[in-house]
Structure formats: C-alpha cells, structure tokens
Coordinates of C-alpha atoms and ligand atoms in Angstrom, one line a residue:
M9 CA 160.1 95.3 181.7
K10 CA 158.7 98.6 180.0
T11 CA 160.1 101.6 181.5
L12 CA 157.8 104.8 182.0
K13 CA 157.9 107.0 178.9
L14 CA 158.2 110.9 180.3
L15 CA 156.4 113.5 179.0
P16 CA 158.2 115.9 177.2
D17 CA 159.0 119.3 179.6
L18 CA 157.1 117.4 182.5
P19 CA 158.7 115.9 185.6
M20 CA 157.5 112.7 186.5
V21 CA 156.0 113.2 189.9
I22 CA 154.6 117.0 189.1
P23 CA 153.5 119.1 192.5
F24 CA 150.0 118.9 190.7
M25 CA 148.5 122.5 190.8
I26 CA 146.1 124.2 188.4
R27 CA 145.1 127.6 188.3
L28 CA 142.5 128.9 186.3
Q29 CA 142.4 132.9 185.5
H30 CA 139.6 134.8 183.8
I31 CA 138.2 131.5 182.2
F32 CA 135.2 132.1 180.5
K33 CA 132.9 129.3 178.4
E34 CA 130.5 130.5 176.0
Y35 CA 128.1 128.5 173.6
E36 CA 126.6 130.8 170.6
T37 CA 123.5 129.9 169.0
E38 CA 121.9 131.8 165.8
D39 CA 120.5 134.4 168.1
E40 CA 122.3 134.2 171.8
K41 CA 125.1 134.0 173.3
L42 CA 125.2 131.7 176.4
I43 CA 128.0 132.4 179.0
V44 CA 128.4 129.2 180.8
L45 CA 131.4 130.2 182.7
N46 CA 131.9 133.7 183.5
D47 CA 135.3 134.9 184.6
I48 CA 136.2 131.8 186.9
N49 CA 139.4 132.2 189.0
L50 CA 140.5 129.5 191.1
E51 CA 143.5 127.4 192.3
I52 CA 143.3 123.8 192.9
K53 CA 146.4 122.5 194.8
K54 CA 147.9 119.4 195.2
G55 CA 146.7 117.4 198.3
E56 CA 143.5 119.2 198.3
F57 CA 140.0 117.5 198.7
T58 CA 137.5 120.0 197.3
S59 CA 134.0 120.0 196.0
I60 CA 132.4 122.3 193.5
I61 CA 128.6 122.7 194.6
G62 CA 126.1 124.8 192.9
P63 CA 122.6 123.9 191.4
S64 CA 121.7 122.1 188.1
G65 CA 122.9 124.0 185.4
S66 CA 125.2 126.2 187.0
G67 CA 128.3 125.0 184.9
K68 CA 129.7 122.7 187.3
S69 CA 130.4 119.7 184.6
T70 CA 131.8 122.5 182.6
L71 CA 134.3 123.8 184.9
M72 CA 135.2 120.1 185.6
H73 CA 135.9 119.4 182.0
L74 CA 138.1 122.5 181.7
L75 CA 139.9 121.1 184.9
G76 CA 140.3 117.7 183.5
M77 CA 141.4 119.2 180.1
L78 CA 138.7 117.5 178.2
D79 CA 137.6 121.0 176.7
R80 CA 139.3 124.3 176.4
P81 CA 138.0 127.6 177.5
S82 CA 136.7 130.2 175.1
R83 CA 138.7 133.0 176.9
G84 CA 141.2 132.9 179.7
K85 CA 144.1 131.0 181.0
I86 CA 144.6 127.4 182.5
S87 CA 148.3 126.6 184.1
I88 CA 149.0 123.4 185.3
N89 CA 152.4 123.6 187.5
D90 CA 152.9 127.4 185.8
K91 CA 152.7 125.9 182.2
D92 CA 150.0 127.3 180.3
V93 CA 147.8 124.4 178.8
S94 CA 147.0 126.5 175.9
K95 CA 150.6 125.8 174.6
F96 CA 150.2 122.1 174.4
D97 CA 148.7 120.7 171.4
D98 CA 145.9 118.3 171.7
N99 CA 147.8 115.1 171.6
E100 CA 149.9 116.4 174.4
I101 CA 147.1 117.1 176.4
S102 CA 145.3 113.8 175.9
K103 CA 148.8 112.3 177.2
M104 CA 148.7 114.4 180.2
R105 CA 145.0 113.9 181.0
N106 CA 145.9 109.8 180.4
R107 CA 148.6 110.2 182.7
F108 CA 147.8 112.3 185.7
V109 CA 143.8 112.7 185.9
G110 CA 141.3 109.8 186.5
F111 CA 137.5 110.6 186.1
V112 CA 134.6 109.5 187.9
F113 CA 131.0 109.9 186.6
Q114 CA 127.3 109.9 187.9
Q115 CA 126.7 106.9 185.5
F116 CA 129.9 105.1 186.2
N117 CA 130.4 104.8 182.3
L118 CA 132.0 101.0 182.3
I119 CA 132.0 99.6 179.2
P120 CA 129.0 97.0 179.3
K121 CA 130.8 94.1 177.0
L122 CA 134.2 94.4 179.1
S123 CA 135.0 92.7 182.3
V124 CA 135.2 94.4 185.4
I125 CA 139.1 93.9 184.9
E126 CA 139.5 95.0 181.6
N127 CA 137.4 98.0 182.3
I128 CA 139.6 99.1 184.9
S129 CA 143.0 98.4 182.8
L130 CA 141.6 100.1 180.0
P131 CA 143.5 103.3 180.7
A132 CA 146.9 101.7 180.9
I133 CA 146.1 99.5 177.9
Y134 CA 145.0 102.2 175.2
G135 CA 146.6 105.5 176.8
R136 CA 149.2 106.4 174.9
T137 CA 151.9 106.3 178.1
N138 CA 153.8 103.1 178.8
V139 CA 153.4 102.0 182.4
A140 CA 155.9 100.0 184.5
Y141 CA 153.6 97.7 185.7
D142 CA 151.0 94.8 184.8
P143 CA 147.6 96.9 184.5
K144 CA 145.8 93.7 185.2
N145 CA 147.6 92.9 188.5
K146 CA 147.2 96.6 189.5
A147 CA 143.4 96.1 189.0
K148 CA 143.3 93.3 190.9
E149 CA 145.3 94.8 193.6
L150 CA 142.6 97.6 193.5
L151 CA 139.6 95.2 193.7
K152 CA 140.8 93.6 196.6
R153 CA 141.5 96.8 198.2
F154 CA 137.9 97.6 197.7
G155 CA 136.7 94.5 198.5
I156 CA 135.1 93.3 195.1
L157 CA 138.0 91.0 193.7
D158 CA 135.4 88.2 193.6
K159 CA 134.1 90.4 190.6
A160 CA 136.9 90.8 188.6
N161 CA 135.9 88.6 185.7
A162 CA 132.1 89.6 185.5
L163 CA 130.3 92.1 183.5
P164 CA 129.6 95.4 184.9
N165 CA 125.6 94.5 184.7
K166 CA 125.9 91.7 187.2
L167 CA 127.1 94.4 189.7
S168 CA 125.4 97.1 191.9
G169 CA 125.6 100.4 191.8
G170 CA 128.0 101.1 194.7
Q171 CA 130.0 98.1 193.3
Q172 CA 130.0 99.7 189.8
Q173 CA 131.2 102.9 191.1
R174 CA 134.3 101.1 192.9
V175 CA 135.1 99.6 189.7
A176 CA 135.0 103.2 188.1
I177 CA 137.0 104.5 190.8
A178 CA 139.7 101.7 190.3
R179 CA 139.9 102.8 186.8
A180 CA 140.3 106.1 187.3
L181 CA 143.5 105.0 189.5
I182 CA 145.1 102.9 187.1
M183 CA 147.8 105.3 185.9
N184 CA 148.5 106.5 189.4
P185 CA 147.0 109.7 188.9
N186 CA 147.9 113.2 190.8
L187 CA 144.0 114.5 190.5
I188 CA 141.0 112.8 190.7
L189 CA 137.7 114.9 189.4
A190 CA 134.7 113.2 190.3
D191 CA 131.2 114.3 188.6
E192 CA 127.9 113.8 191.1
P193 CA 129.7 110.5 192.0
T194 CA 126.9 109.7 194.5
G195 CA 124.1 110.8 192.2
N196 CA 122.9 107.2 191.2
L197 CA 123.5 105.8 194.6
D198 CA 121.5 105.6 197.6
T199 CA 122.9 107.3 200.8
K200 CA 124.7 104.3 202.2
N201 CA 126.4 103.5 198.9
G202 CA 127.1 106.9 198.3
N203 CA 128.7 107.4 201.5
T204 CA 130.7 104.3 200.8
I205 CA 131.9 106.0 197.6
L206 CA 132.6 109.4 199.7
D207 CA 134.7 107.7 202.3
L208 CA 136.8 106.0 199.9
L209 CA 137.2 109.5 197.9
G210 CA 138.4 110.6 201.3
E211 CA 140.5 108.1 201.9
L212 CA 142.2 108.3 198.7
N213 CA 143.0 112.1 199.4
K214 CA 144.4 111.1 202.8
K215 CA 146.1 107.9 202.6
D216 CA 147.3 108.4 199.2
K217 CA 147.7 111.9 198.8
I218 CA 145.6 112.0 195.5
T219 CA 144.1 115.8 195.0
V220 CA 140.3 115.4 194.6
V221 CA 137.7 117.4 193.1
L222 CA 134.0 116.3 193.5
V223 CA 131.1 118.0 191.7
T224 CA 127.9 118.0 193.6
H225 CA 124.7 119.6 193.6
E226 CA 123.9 118.3 197.2
A227 CA 125.1 120.2 200.2
D228 CA 125.6 116.9 202.2
V229 CA 127.8 115.6 199.8
A230 CA 130.1 119.0 199.6
K231 CA 130.2 118.8 203.5
R232 CA 132.3 116.0 203.7
T233 CA 135.2 117.7 201.5
K234 CA 137.9 120.0 203.5
R235 CA 136.9 123.0 200.9
Q236 CA 134.0 123.9 199.1
I237 CA 133.8 126.1 196.0
K238 CA 130.3 127.4 195.1
I239 CA 129.1 128.2 191.9
V240 CA 126.0 129.7 190.6
D241 CA 125.0 131.2 186.9
G242 CA 128.7 130.4 185.9
R243 CA 130.3 132.3 188.5
I244 CA 131.9 131.4 191.6
I245 CA 130.5 133.1 194.9
Ligands
ADP24 N1 127.8 122.1 174.5 C1 127.0 122.9 175.0 N2 126.3 123.6 174.4 C2 125.3 124.6 174.8 N3 125.2 124.7 176.1 C3 125.9 123.9 176.8 C4 126.7 123.1 176.3 N4 127.5 122.2 177.5 C5 126.4 122.8 178.5 N5 125.8 124.1 178.1 C6 125.1 124.6 179.1 O1 125.8 125.1 180.1 C7 124.8 125.2 181.3 C8 126.0 124.5 182.5 O2 125.9 123.1 182.1 P1 126.6 122.0 183.1 O3 128.1 122.7 183.2 O4 126.4 120.9 182.4 O5 125.7 122.3 184.3 P2 125.8 121.5 185.6 O6 126.9 120.7 185.6 O7 126.1 122.5 186.9 O8 124.7 121.1 185.9 C9 123.8 124.7 180.9 O9 122.5 125.7 180.8 C10 123.7 123.8 179.8 O10 122.5 123.6 179.2
MG25 MG1 126.6 118.6 185.9

C-alpha cells in the first residue's frame, strides 16, 4: 500500500488557520493602478463556516484565490498555521494546495471528456501527494453519499447542474481537504438545487469538520453561514 508522503515542515493533520495581514492586490496598466484588494486583514480559523459577500467586482474571487494559494498578493503577509506562505516556492505551494484545499466554482469546471468518476479522482491521480487509499473507491463512496452513484461512468454533460456541482464537491473532497473554498457555488443553479448544495456544504462543515469559505453576492446565500465577511471595493467593511 502506498503511504502518505508528508510535506516538509508540515504535520499531517494541520489545525488549518489562515491569516491575512495588510494584503494588497494591485494591477498596473499603462496609465492607471487598479487596487483590487486594499489592506485586507482577515483570519479564517479551523472549523469555521464563513461567507465572503460583496457586489460584483468587489474583489471576492481575487481574495478567494489568495486564500487558496492560487495567486500571491502584491503586498502583505499570508500565514498558514503561522507559517509565512511567501517563504514557500511555487512547487511547495501547489503541493499544499493539492493536499489541503478543495475548490468549488460557479461553472463546476468539470472536464467534459472525462467520466464523473475520473473527474473526481483527478486531484488524487495527478496531484503530487500520494494517497493511502484507492481514489476511485473513495470517489464511489462520495457519489453514494451524494446520491448519484448511478452517474459514476457518465460524462458530465449528461448530468443536471445540481448533479454536476455535487460531482465538483466530490472532486474537492477527494484529498480529504482541511479547507473548501467555494466561489459562487450556487450561481448557476435554481433555488432548489442551490439549497441542496448549501445544505451539503453545511454538512461537510458540521459533520466532517471541514473549514468552509463561501463566496457570494447574494445575501440569502451568505445568511446560511455562521460568519459573514463583507467586502466592498476591495476593503472589508
Ligand atoms: N488579472 C486581472 N487584471 C486586471 N484586473 C483584474 C484582474 N483580476 C481581477 N481584476 C479586477 O479586479 C476587480 C475584482 O475582481 P474579482 O475579484 O473577480 O471580483 P468579484 O469576484 O467580487 O466579482 C474587478 O474590477 C476586476 O476587473
Ligand atoms: Mg467573482
């Protein structure tokens, strides 16, 4: 059996906590400087169920990308368990991301040519961390839990939006993440399917003790989380 390869300098089960201190994200064009995130100070603790709410263009996705280590800030400090993320090189960061963070997006982002079960297994197969379990078996367990085991071998376009988002959540879970980041996960769903997805994210937080951060522009969606962080024009208010 393969054993889990530990990342250098990180315990296997980390008390996942992210701290952002004086974070700026800026884009410069020829004649102007766009300040997308403007002095963000924020702490996400292990076990939290939090939403980031704000109007379109306020910087929510940019902030989520920084929380998920998909991008680096222009200035400021991001720490994970008191370790300064800027000290990690890109290779270490992608390993950490693969191992500890699951992403869910508005457009599901499934690969059209791969079956449901292949989509879910992908992070465990192509990730740079060996896992101690068979990814396809785990994918099946997740599909069973989410009530769509019969779709295991189907292509994504044969599934409804709500089903596709459940597949995307299963993919986010395949590495047993400490943190799930969901960017407008109900944005392409009707109210009923949206509520099913929000129930599921709530259950993953409550039962599975996964830290969940949900990005949304809708107050009704944000209300479902215990904590709401409001962002306007790149600032937390
Ligand atoms: N790579 C980029 N280059 C230039 N501007 C960007 C880039 N990414 C985002 N922005 C701008 O940053 C602002 C915030 O974007 P975003 O974080 O996607 O907002 P939200 O998710 O809240 O709608 C927008 O004005 C957007 O146009
Ligand atoms: Mg966005």
